[in-house]
Each structure stands twice: as C-alpha cells, then as structure tokens.
Coordinates of C-alpha atoms (C1' of nucleotides) in Angstrom, one line a residue:
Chain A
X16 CA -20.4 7.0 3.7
X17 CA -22.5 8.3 0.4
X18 CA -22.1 6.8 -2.2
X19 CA -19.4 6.6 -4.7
X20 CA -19.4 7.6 -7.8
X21 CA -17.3 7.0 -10.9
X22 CA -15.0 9.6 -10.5
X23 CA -14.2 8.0 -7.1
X24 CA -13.5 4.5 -8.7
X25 CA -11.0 5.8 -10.9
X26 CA -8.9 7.6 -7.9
X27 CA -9.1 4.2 -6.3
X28 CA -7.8 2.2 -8.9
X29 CA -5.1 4.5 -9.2
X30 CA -4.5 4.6 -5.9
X31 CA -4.1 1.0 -5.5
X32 CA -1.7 0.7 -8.1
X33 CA 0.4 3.7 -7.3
X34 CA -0.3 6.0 -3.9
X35 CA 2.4 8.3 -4.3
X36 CA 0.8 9.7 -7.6
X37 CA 0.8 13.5 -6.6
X38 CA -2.8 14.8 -6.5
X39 CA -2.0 17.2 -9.9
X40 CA -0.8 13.9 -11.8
X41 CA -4.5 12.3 -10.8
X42 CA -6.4 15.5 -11.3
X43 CA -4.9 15.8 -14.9
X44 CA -5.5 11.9 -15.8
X45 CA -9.5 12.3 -15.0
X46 CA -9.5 16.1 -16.2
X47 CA -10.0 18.0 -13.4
X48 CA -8.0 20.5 -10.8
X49 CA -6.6 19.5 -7.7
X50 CA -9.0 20.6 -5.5
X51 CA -12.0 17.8 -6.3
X52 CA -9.2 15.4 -6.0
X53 CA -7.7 16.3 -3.0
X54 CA -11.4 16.4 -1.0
X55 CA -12.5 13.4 -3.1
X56 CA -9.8 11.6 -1.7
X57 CA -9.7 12.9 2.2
X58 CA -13.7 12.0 1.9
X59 CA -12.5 8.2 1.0
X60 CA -9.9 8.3 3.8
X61 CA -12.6 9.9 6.2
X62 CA -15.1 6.8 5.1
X63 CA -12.4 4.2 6.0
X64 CA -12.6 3.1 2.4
X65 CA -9.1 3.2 2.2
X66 CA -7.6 1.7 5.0
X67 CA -4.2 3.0 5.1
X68 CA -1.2 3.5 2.7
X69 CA 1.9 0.9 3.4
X70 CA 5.0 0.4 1.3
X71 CA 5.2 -3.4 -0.6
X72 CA 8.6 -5.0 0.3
X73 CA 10.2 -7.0 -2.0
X74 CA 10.3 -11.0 -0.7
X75 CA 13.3 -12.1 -2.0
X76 CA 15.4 -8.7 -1.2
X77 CA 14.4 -9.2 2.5
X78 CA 14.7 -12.9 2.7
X79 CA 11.5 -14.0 2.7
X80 CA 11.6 -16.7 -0.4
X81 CA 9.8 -19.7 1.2
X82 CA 6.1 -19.7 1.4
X83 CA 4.2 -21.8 3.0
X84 CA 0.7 -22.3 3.3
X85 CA -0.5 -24.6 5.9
X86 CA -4.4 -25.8 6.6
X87 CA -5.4 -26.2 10.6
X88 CA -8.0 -28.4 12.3
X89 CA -8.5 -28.1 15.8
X90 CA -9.4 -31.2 18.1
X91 CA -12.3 -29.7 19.6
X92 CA -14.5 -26.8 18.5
X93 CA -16.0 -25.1 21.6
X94 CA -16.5 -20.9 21.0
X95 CA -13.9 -20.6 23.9
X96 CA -10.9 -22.6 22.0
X97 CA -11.6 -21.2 18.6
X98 CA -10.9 -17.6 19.9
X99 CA -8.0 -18.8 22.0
X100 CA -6.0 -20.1 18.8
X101 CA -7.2 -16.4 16.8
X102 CA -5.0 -15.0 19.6
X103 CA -2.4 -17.2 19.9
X104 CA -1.8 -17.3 16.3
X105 CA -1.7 -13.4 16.2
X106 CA 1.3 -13.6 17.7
X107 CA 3.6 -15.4 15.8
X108 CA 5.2 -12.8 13.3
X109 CA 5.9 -15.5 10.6
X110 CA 2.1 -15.7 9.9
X111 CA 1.0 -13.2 7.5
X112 CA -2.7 -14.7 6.8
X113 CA -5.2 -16.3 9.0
X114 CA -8.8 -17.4 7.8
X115 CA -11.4 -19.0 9.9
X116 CA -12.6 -21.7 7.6
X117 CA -16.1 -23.3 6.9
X118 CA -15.4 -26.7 5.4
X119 CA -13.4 -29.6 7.4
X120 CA -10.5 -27.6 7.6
X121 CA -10.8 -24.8 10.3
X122 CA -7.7 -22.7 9.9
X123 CA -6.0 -21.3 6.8
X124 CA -2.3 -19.8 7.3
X125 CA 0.1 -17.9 4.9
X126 CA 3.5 -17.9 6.5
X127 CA 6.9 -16.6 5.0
X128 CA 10.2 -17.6 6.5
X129 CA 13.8 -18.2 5.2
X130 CA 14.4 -21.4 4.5
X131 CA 12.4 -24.7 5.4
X132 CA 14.4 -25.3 7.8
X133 CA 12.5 -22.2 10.0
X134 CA 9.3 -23.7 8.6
X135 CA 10.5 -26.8 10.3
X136 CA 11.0 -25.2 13.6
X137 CA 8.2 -22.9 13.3
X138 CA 6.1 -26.0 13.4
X139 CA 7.9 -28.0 16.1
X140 CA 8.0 -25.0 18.2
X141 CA 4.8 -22.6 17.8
X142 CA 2.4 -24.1 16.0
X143 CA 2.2 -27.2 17.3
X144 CA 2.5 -25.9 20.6
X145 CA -0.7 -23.7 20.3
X146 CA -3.3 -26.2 23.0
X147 CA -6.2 -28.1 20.7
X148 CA -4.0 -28.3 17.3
X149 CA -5.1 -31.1 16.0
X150 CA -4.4 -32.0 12.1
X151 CA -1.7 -30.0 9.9
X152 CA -1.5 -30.2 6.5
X153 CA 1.3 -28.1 4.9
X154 CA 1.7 -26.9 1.4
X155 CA 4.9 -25.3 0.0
X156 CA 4.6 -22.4 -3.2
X157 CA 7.5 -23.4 -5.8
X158 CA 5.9 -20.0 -7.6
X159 CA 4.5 -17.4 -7.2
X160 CA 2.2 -16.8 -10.5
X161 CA 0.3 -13.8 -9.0
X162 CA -0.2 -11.5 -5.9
X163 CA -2.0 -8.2 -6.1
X164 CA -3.4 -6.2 -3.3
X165 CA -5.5 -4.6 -5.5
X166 CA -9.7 -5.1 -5.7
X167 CA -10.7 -4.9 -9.0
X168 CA -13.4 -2.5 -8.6
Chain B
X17 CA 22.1 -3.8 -3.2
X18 CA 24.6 -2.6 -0.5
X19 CA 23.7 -4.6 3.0
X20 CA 20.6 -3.0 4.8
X21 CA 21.9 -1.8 8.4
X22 CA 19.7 -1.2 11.6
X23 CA 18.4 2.3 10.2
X24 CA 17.0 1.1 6.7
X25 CA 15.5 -1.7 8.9
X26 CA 13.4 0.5 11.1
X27 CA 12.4 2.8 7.8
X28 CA 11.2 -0.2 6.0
X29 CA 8.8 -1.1 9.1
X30 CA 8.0 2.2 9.3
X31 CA 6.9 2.7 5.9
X32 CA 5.1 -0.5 5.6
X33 CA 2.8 0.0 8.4
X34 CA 2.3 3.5 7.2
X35 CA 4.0 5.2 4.0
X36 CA 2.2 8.5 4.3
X37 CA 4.7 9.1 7.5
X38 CA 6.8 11.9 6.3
X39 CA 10.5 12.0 5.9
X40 CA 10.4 14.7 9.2
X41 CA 8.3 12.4 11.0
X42 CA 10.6 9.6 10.1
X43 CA 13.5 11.3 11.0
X44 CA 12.7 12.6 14.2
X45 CA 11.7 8.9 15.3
X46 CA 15.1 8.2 14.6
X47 CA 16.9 10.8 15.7
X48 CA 18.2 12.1 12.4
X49 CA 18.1 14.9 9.9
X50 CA 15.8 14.6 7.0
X51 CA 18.5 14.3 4.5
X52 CA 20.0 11.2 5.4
X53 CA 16.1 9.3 5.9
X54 CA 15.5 10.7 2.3
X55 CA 18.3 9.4 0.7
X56 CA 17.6 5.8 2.9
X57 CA 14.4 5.8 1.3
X58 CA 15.5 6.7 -2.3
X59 CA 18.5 3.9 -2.1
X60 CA 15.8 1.5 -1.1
X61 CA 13.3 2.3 -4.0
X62 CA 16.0 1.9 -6.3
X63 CA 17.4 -1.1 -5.0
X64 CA 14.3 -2.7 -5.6
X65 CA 13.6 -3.4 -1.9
X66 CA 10.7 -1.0 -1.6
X67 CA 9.1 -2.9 -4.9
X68 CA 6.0 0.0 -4.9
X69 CA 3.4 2.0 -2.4
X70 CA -0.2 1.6 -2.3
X71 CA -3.4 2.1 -1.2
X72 CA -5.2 -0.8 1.0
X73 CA -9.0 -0.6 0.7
X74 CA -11.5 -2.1 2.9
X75 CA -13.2 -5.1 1.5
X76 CA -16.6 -4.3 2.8
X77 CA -17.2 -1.4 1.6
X78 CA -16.5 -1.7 -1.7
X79 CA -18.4 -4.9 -1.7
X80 CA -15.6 -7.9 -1.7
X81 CA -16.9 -9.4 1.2
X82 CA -16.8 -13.2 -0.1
X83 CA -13.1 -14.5 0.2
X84 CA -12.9 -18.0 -1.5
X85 CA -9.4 -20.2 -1.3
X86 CA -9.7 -23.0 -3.9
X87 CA -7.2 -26.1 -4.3
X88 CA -7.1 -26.9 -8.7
X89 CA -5.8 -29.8 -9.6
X90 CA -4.2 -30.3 -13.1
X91 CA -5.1 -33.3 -15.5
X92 CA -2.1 -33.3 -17.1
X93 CA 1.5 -32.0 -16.1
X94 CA 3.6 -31.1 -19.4
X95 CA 5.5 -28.2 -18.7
X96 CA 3.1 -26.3 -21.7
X97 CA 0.0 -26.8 -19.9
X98 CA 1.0 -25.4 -16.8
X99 CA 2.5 -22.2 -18.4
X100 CA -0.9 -21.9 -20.0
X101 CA -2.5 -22.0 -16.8
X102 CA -0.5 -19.7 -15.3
X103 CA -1.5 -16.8 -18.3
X104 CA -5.1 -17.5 -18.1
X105 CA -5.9 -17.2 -14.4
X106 CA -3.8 -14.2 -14.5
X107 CA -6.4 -12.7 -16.9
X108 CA -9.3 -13.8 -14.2
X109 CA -9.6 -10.2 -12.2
X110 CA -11.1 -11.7 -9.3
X111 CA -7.9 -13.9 -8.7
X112 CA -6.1 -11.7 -6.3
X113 CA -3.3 -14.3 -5.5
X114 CA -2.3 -17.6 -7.5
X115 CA 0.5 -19.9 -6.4
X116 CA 2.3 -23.1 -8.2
X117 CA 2.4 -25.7 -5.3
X118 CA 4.1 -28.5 -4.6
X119 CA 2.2 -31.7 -4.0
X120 CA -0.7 -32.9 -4.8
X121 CA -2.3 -29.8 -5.5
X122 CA -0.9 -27.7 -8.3
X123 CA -2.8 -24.2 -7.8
X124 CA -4.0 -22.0 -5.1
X125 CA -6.1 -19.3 -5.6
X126 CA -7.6 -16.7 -3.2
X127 CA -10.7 -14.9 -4.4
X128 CA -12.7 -12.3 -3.7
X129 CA -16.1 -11.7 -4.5
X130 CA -19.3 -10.3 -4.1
X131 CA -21.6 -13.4 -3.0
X132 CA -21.3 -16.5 -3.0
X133 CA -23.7 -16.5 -6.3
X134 CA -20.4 -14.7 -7.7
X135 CA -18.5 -17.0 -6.6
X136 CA -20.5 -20.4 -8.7
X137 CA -20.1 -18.5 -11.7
X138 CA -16.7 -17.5 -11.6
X139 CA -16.4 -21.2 -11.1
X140 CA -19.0 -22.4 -13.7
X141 CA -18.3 -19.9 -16.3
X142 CA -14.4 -18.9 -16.2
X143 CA -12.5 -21.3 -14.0
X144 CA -13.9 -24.7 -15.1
X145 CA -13.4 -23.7 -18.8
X146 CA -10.1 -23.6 -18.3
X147 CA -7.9 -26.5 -20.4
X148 CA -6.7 -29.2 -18.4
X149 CA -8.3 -28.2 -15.1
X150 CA -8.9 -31.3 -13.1
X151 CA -10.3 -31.1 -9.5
X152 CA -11.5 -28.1 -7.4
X153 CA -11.2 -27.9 -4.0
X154 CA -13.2 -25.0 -2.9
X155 CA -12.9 -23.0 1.0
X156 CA -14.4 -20.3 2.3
X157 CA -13.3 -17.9 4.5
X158 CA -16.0 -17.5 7.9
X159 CA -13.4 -14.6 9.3
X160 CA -10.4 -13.0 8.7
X161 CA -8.3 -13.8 11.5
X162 CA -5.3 -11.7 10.2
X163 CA -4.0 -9.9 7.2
X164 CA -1.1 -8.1 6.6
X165 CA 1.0 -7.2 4.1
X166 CA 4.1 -6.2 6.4
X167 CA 7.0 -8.6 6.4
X168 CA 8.3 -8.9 10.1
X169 CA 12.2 -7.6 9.9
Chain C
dG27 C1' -39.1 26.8 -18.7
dA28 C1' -37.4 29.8 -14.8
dT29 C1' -35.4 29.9 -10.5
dA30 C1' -33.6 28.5 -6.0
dT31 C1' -30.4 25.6 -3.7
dA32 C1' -26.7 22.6 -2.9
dA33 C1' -23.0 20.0 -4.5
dA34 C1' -19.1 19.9 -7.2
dA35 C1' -15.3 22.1 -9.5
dG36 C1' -12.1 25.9 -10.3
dA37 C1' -8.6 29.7 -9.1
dC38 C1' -5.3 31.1 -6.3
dA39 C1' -2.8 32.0 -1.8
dT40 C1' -0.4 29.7 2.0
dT41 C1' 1.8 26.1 4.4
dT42 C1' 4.2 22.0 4.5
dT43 C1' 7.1 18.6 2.4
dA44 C1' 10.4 16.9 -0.8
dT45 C1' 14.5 17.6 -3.0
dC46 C1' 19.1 19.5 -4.0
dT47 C1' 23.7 21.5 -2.8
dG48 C1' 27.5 22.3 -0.2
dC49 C1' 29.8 21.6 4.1
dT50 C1' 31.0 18.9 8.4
dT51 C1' 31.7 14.9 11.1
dA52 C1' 32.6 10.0 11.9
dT53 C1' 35.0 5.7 10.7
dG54 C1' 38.2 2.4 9.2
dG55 C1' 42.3 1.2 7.1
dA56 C1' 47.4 2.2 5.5
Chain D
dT20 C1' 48.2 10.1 12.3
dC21 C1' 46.4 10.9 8.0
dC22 C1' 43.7 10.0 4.1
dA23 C1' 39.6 8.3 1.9
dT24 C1' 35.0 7.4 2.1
dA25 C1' 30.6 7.1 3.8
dA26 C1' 27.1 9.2 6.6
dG27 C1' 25.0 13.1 8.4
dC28 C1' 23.8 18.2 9.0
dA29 C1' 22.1 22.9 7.6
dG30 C1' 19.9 25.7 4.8
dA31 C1' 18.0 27.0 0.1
dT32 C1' 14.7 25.9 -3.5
dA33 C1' 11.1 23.6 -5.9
dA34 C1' 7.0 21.0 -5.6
dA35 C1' 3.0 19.3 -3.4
dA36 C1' -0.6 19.5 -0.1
dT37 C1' -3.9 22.2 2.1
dG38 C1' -7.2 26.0 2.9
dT39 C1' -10.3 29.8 1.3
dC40 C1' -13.2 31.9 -1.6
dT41 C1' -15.6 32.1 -6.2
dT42 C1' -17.8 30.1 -10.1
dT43 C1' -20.1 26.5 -12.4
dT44 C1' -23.1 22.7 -12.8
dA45 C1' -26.8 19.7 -11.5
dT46 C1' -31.2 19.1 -9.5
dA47 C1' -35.6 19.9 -7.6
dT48 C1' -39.6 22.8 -7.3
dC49 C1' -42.8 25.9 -8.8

DNA sequence: GATATAAAAGACATTTTATCTGCTTATGGA
DNA sequence: TCCATAAGCAGATAAAATGTCTTTTATATC
C-alpha cells in the first residue's frame, strides 16, 4: 500500500463516523467529483486499510446491558496452553474482547450478557471450565462514559 | 419498538458482519423480495436498534499498533468529581473506550497508540493532570486474541 | 524555463441499487 | 366466514455506484 495522503485521511474519518455517506456527499465535502473518491476509496479497501463495513447495534435495544470485564491468569504458561485457551475462548459468543496480556494478568475479556445472573453461569460453566484457568478477577461497568470504533487519525 | 421476529434477527447478523451486503443479496438469503428486507432495515434504523454503520480500519496500518488498558483510581468520590472525569477523558482522542466500574477501580480505559513512547506521555502529560486522579494501573496488550463488534443474537 | 510523463481529477454514459407505489396474500380474531 | 391488519410481491422510478475516456496537474529531466 503507498502511502496515504491527506485527502485519504479525510475519507477515513468520514468513513468511520458514517459509511453509508454516498460517494457525491464525500466528493462535495473535500471539493472534488465522484470519481477520485470512488477509486480513492476501492484503493483503501484493496490495501485492507479498511477492514470491512458492519452495522453498530444498539446494547440496550438487543439486551445486552451488563458488561463485564474480567482479567485471566492461567496456572501454567507453557506456549502449548496459552494457544489452547486463545481457541477455546474464541468460542464462547458472550466474549466480545480477548487480549493477551504482558503484566501479571495474562488474559483480558470484554463480555456482554443479560443480566448477572448469565455472567454467573457463564463463569461456573465456560470459563472456568476452560483446563489451566487459574485466577479470575471480575469487574462489572455501572457506565458506559465512552465507546468509539473510530482511530483518531 | 415493535418485538424483533426471526427475520429482523438474521438481517441484524447480517448487517453487522457486513453492511455493504445489498438489500437483493439480503433478500435472496432469505428467501424474500427486496421490499419487505428494505423496509426491515428502515424499521430497524429508526427504532434505534441499528444505532449507525461504519467503517472498521486496520490498526496497523494506520499506525495504532500499541493497545494500552489502564485501571484509574479516583482520590475522591463526590458525585462532581466523577462527572468531571467523565467530560475530560472524553476530550482525550486516544481514549477509544472509558467505563465507570464498580469496585475498587473507578475507570477503564482502552487506548491506542503509536509506541509505547506515546503511550508515557499520554500518561505524563494528559492523564495524570487530570484532578483527582489517584492510582494507575497500566496493561498492555501482547495480542489481540479477539475483537468484534457483533453482538451474538 | 520548456517539455515529457505519470498520476490525479473531471465529464459523462451505463449498470446496479435503493426507494416508492399499488396490489396481493397470509393471519388472527369477532 | 369475514373483516382488519400486517406482511409480502411486482414493477416503475430515482439515485448511486461503476466504468470509460478526456483533461488537468504535478513532477522530473533536460
């Protein structure tokens, strides 16, 4: 991928804000036709800088209030179990965010669920299920101040 | 909101793994018409549900390849303070999610950032001169084990 | 400074998609 | 059974995306 220039940045902040602006709408905002825009943007799709286009749900409309956040430490740390739990915890479709830690802590986990009740059994019955958990330490979000998926670029 | 049935169900995990899928190409997955997919999707924008599309970019190749979780701790807890707290980080744009916990932890941020370099500044020169911020707890992400921003429904 | 060359932008035609309208088919009570 | 209502279909129209070709602009070289 060249590089990318100003004109590029702008598309991408719009884009990450709002991708169903229409190509015109974006062309007339940076002052240009459709046509720069349209191949400007199929050459940042081409380059993988933008990853895909997805529609944001709204939590609470779908029943997804509680969040939970919950830090992992295995018992052991050889390579083979590390990768074992990055598979195991792919599976589990209440876990929207998994980060290999460096620090004491070796798992990081976002999950949203219903109530606390499912956080309850999705503890008792996944998670602590998954071979070589060791310590859990849970963490519940009584707000949400802020949650962007945009970069600031 | 009217109840969401089966249909608006497979839409909405549809469009959030890819909202570029047209209404044909939605439709014919489902065995429909165009008409009644297009008004699905319309009902569901305007109920709120589908809160706004967007563009996902890849982090390391516009540079955010530093992802930072950090733990703050408030000195004090008087309702003002923690409103205050909430309005500054929200003007920090390398704060891409923020959360009120409960516990012994008030905040949680996730970052993203350049270096690591980035990443003492941002603590040295924005963070730490915020009022009443007591302790930092600061992780760092090794891998990205998984990240989504669909909602399993 | 003039000129050659390539990259970027524009103009416009064509294809595809979104959107609207009117009509038909299910569905669930009274 | 019949009515009322919601959901779906078919086809027309408007708008957007996409492709092609031309023009402009920037850049490098002489």
């Amino acid at each position: 991928m060249e590089r990318i220039d100003d004109i590029d940045l702008r598309i991408l902040r719009i884009l990450q804000e709002d991708s169903k602006k229409t190509t015109k709408e974006i062309a007339e905002k940076l002052c240009l036709t459709v046509t720069p825009v349209y191949e400007r943007i199929r050459r940042l799709e081409k380059g993988g800088l933008i990853k895909k286009y997805v529609a944001l749900l709204d939590k609470k409309k779908i029943n997804r209030s509680v969040t939970a956040i919950c830090m992992v430490s295995l018992r052991y740390h050889n390579e083979g179990f590390i990768d074992k739990f990055d598979r195991q915890i792919k599976e589990l479709k209440e876990v929207q965010e998994c980060y290999h830690m460096a620090g004491k802590v070796d798992f990081f986990l976002k999950i949203h669920l219903q109530s606390l009740d499912d956080y309850h059994d999705f503890v008792r019955l996944k998670l602590s299920r998954i071979e070589n958990v060791g310590v859990l330490e849970s963490y519940f979000v009584l707000k949400e101040v802020m949650h962007t998926t945009e970069y600031y670029i």
